[in-house]
Coordinates of C-alpha atoms in Angstrom, one line a residue:
M2 CA 0.3 -0.2 0.0
Y3 CA 2.8 2.2 0.9
D4 CA 5.0 1.3 -1.8
D5 CA 4.0 4.5 -4.4
D6 CA 3.7 7.1 -1.9
D7 CA 6.5 9.0 -2.6
L8 CA 4.8 12.3 -3.1
V9 CA 3.2 12.3 1.1
P10 CA 6.2 13.4 3.2
P11 CA 7.3 10.2 5.7
K12 CA 5.2 11.6 9.0
W13 CA 1.9 11.8 6.9
R14 CA 2.2 8.7 5.1
S15 CA -0.2 6.9 7.3
L16 CA -3.0 8.9 6.7
F17 CA -2.1 9.6 3.4
N18 CA -1.8 8.1 0.0
N19 CA -0.8 10.3 -3.2
Q20 CA -4.0 10.5 -4.7
D21 CA -5.6 11.5 -1.1
W22 CA -2.5 14.2 -0.7
L23 CA -2.7 15.7 -4.3
I24 CA -6.6 16.4 -3.7
H25 CA -5.6 17.6 0.2
E26 CA -2.9 20.1 -1.9
I27 CA -6.0 21.2 -4.0
V28 CA -8.1 22.1 -1.0
V29 CA -5.4 23.8 0.8
K30 CA -4.5 25.9 -1.7
S31 CA -7.8 26.5 -2.4
W32 CA -8.3 27.9 1.3
Y33 CA -5.7 30.2 0.8
G34 CA -6.7 31.5 -2.6
F35 CA -10.3 32.4 -0.9
M36 CA -8.4 33.7 2.2
I37 CA -6.6 36.1 0.8
I38 CA -9.0 37.0 -2.0
A39 CA -11.6 37.6 1.0
L40 CA -8.8 39.7 2.5
V41 CA -8.5 42.2 0.1
A42 CA -12.0 42.6 -0.6
H43 CA -12.4 43.3 3.4
I44 CA -9.8 45.2 3.0
L45 CA -10.9 47.5 -0.2
V46 CA -14.8 47.8 1.7
F47 CA -13.3 49.0 4.9
I48 CA -11.1 51.8 2.9
T49 CA -14.1 53.2 1.3
A50 CA -16.5 52.6 4.3
P51 CA -15.4 51.8 7.8
W52 CA -17.5 49.5 9.5
F53 CA -16.4 50.7 13.2
P54 CA -18.3 53.9 14.2
G55 CA -16.4 57.3 14.4
L56 CA -13.7 56.2 11.9
P57 CA -13.7 58.0 8.6
G58 CA -13.3 56.0 5.5
I59 CA -9.6 57.0 3.8
I60 CA -11.3 57.8 0.6
Q61 CA -13.2 61.1 0.9
G62 CA -16.5 61.5 0.9
S63 CA -17.3 58.0 2.3

């Protein structure tokens, strides 16, 4: 079973085979991408219309 697990780091070989590891990589990288997009979106919204009361927006007129 573990003969073809050359992509999996040694400490994770009891949990993953190569196919599982590749799917895990896709899921983790997708999650990182989603988090970066969400962080950028939140920063852009906060710049234009801050959601904390009393803080002025960076863009004039907001």
